[in-house]
Amino acid sequence: LKAITVTIDDREVSGRPGTTILELAQEMGIKIPTLCHHPQLTPFGACRICLVEEENRGALLASCVTVIAPGMVINTYSPKVLEARRVIIKLMLASHPESCLVCEKGNRCQLRQIAADLGIGVLDYYKIPHYWDIEEVNPFIVRDLSKCILCGRCIRADHELVVQGAIDYQGRGFNSLPATLFDGPLESSTECTFCGTCVTVCPTGALQEKGRRTLTTPKRRVATVCPYCPDGCALWLEVSDGEVVRVNPRVEGSASGVTICVRGHYGLDFIQGRGRLTHPLIRDGEELREVSWEEALGYVAQSLLKIKGDQGGEAIGVLASGGLTNEEYYTIQRWARTVLKTNNIDTSTRLSTAPSQMALRDALGYGAMTSPIRDLEESGVMMVIGADPTISHPLIGYAIKRGVTHKGGKLIMIDSLDSDLKRFSHLLLSPRKGTELILLYGMIHQLIEQGRWDQRFVKKIEDFEGLCTYVQELSPDKVEELTGISPDLLMDVISLFDPGKRVGIIFGKGVTQAKNPYYLVAALVNLALVTGSIGREGGGIYPILGEANFQGAWDMGFVPELLPGHLDIDDAPVREEFERNWGEAIPIERGHTALEMIEAAKEKRIRGMVIFEEDPLTAFPAQEMVEKALRTLDFLVVSDLWPSPTTKLAHVVFPAASFAEKEGSFTSVERRVQRIQRGINPPGKALPAGAICSRLSEAMGFPLSLATPEEIAQSVPLYRGVVEGGGFWGGRNLYASGFPKKKARFIIPDMPLIREGREDEYPFYLNVGALLVHQGCGRDSIHSPRLAQMGGEGYVEMNLHDAETMDLCNGDEVFIRSSHGELRREVRIRADLPAGELFLPWALNERGWGRLFPLAIDPITKASPSKGCWVKLEEVKDVAG
Ligand code: SF4
Ligand code: SF4
Ligand code: SF4
Ligand code: FES
């Protein structure tokens, strides 16, 4: 297309056709004031403050919505332009309350900035009262719509970016407002997720954050990354007087832009939540008493050396959450392997992430998401299975909704029927529980039968013949007999898979914490391979699992089976190279995984454990058994931010620093390596996990400093060039230039595709899952004063029909009984839950869900199914009454 030449402020300049005057002026470094315009939103042309003068016509044009035309002569700061802008701002101020001094927006208010730039001081217009009640019942957002200038940014952000539809225009003319349906307060809208995107983009104080500790402009802001889910939203921590006073999205170069979620935006007040551990503690009978670091470290060093001396390093286990930094994981696994001499190293995220990591690695080369989150929007077909991204990974939820709403993508949902995403879906499938593998292979069979597969791409994949043989018996009738999915519905699904359309496959804990999780993930990879959706733009495999830095834990070798860089510990030359670099021998025995450590502790094969920032008593299934195992240990040391059920059992407790109180890097779920930076000091004597490990190693006689990004890049080639720069390891699209082992392979299960029976004694299927306001089991989020206001007491949700059949009402109490254990919960009726299914949140009521599940360690992945189980309900009768 031919460039268009125009003159702006006496300079001749060319731009692409379709470029707006505003864009071209910005490229030239000319600043034109804007209010309704936002770079991430479609141009709107509502406020007119961006007016410029076109000399040929003598016209004033809104530069944000006017595209350049040949020969235009534009003045951006002529007297006529400035006068028009002054009038516009004065009209806005005439109906604006005079509350700047107490407005939370402070110096960030764009209306105030532009008025000042235009030299508007005292207003010489009559004031037009325009008062609205302030809404502030919810814990996060205050709406003071007297300050609204009707720029529409909030509505467009809500519709275009997070695609919620919680607010829209209401009323006409002067009384027009951004409002919820029926103009109720925000909290009355079931659609609002309190993501705060509207607050971020609002140019005035009409939308503000609630509960700020100060109205002053923060003295500093520190670039960091959200510590909740692994989407890796980039944040600014705004700091004043040693406190984080506000958190805002960091837009430049981030995956998140202005869209983060309620947890990252308003739930980081946990850092300054009450009750943080501030001093090392040593057990003294039933009590834990405060001691100095020297005493605590000396005692722990001696105790661990004694166990190592008496019973060998393999009698010690090291467990961590998925929330440490890469530098900490690297250092701690090195310490465990070279100083403690144990390969018993794992994170609690193994329970959900190991099946995905292992199957992806075996099939494609790396255990990791294949494509960036942004590319998901470009997928022709998106298939969500066993996941609710809107809750667990909101950034991915936004991308899916944008893909469907704005890019014409088709959404298939399998086994995720209680998700808000279902209102965006084209097909909903609910196969019988435990038959998902059959359904997936039934789909693959039909794609091959109907020639809807990518023949050129599949040539590059090993064992296509094996796949064809494996699925050959799965006719649509057979699939229906086993799964309950009718041939018509199956054909509808297949018809969406047009050859040439890339498929984005998103799966969650409903897959990886089910039975046979390795083969379920492998089937999803096979489906992606058959449709040619790997290594190309749009489409790919999107595991949505784990905590903020679970990917970093795998990358840094914080698992028994891998050394840093996803290298097999059984590979002798690899191991020897690490031994040379570290100057110490590494034990060759395969270590225990997280749950195996618990089993080994119960059987007294493990005698000492060191736990970093995890609470297995609430994060693991088989709660009673886990408690028994931890009580059996000779020595338990726990480093954490807060007291927990696990710290109550510890012999020594170390106070740990939060993500905001240390330096390092996290690797997001899309393999983006990003720095986290220290914004404030840790409370009391708390220290980062890496520093604790370093000092402990020194106390044991083996000085070991915290790994630097350079050291990591040295031993993990994948991280070269990305640790400082915030890039993706392996590139944006992991297999864009082929597979590391030259060929990928189809993994064929070594088991027949049969329907497993269910015990009729247990008629309900209980789904255990996260709430939007609580990440996973709520380890950090339950300490956020604001998020806690949305939590409340634990409950179980059930469908109205089921409740009526059992004569249960909202508020009645039931015993939930599985074949393993029981739990007591209040009933809440939820209309959109499928009949026969229940929902129990992980995070509430000391998270007692673990009592319902046994420890059933999967032989391949060492995970244990704990996302759902069959249960029966019994109403709690009021004995006293
Ligand atoms: S907080 Fe988020 S969901 Fe609620 S209205 Fe604002 S943009 Fe929409
Ligand atoms: S509330 Fe804020 S963003 Fe929304 S229309 Fe009013 S001024 Fe604009
Ligand atoms: S919890 Fe996840 S989606 Fe929400 S802000 Fe944090 S990283 Fe982003
Ligand atoms: S910024 Fe151009 S019309 Fe509002």
PDB file of N, CA and C in Angstrom, residues 383 518 816:
ATOM      1  N   MET A 383     -10.074 -25.468  22.602  1.00  0.00           N
ATOM      2  CA  MET A 383     -10.729 -26.571  23.316  1.00  0.00           C
ATOM      3  C   MET A 383     -10.275 -26.532  24.772  1.00  0.00           C
ATOM      4  N   TYR A 518      -1.148 -38.985  32.773  1.00  0.00           N
ATOM      5  CA  TYR A 518      -0.094 -38.931  31.755  1.00  0.00           C
ATOM      6  C   TYR A 518      -0.692 -39.212  30.376  1.00  0.00           C
ATOM      7  N   ILE A 816     -20.380 -34.761  53.795  1.00  0.00           N
ATOM      8  CA  ILE A 816     -19.969 -35.239  52.462  1.00  0.00           C
ATOM      9  C   ILE A 816     -19.092 -36.452  52.729  1.00  0.00           C
TER      10      ILE A 816
END
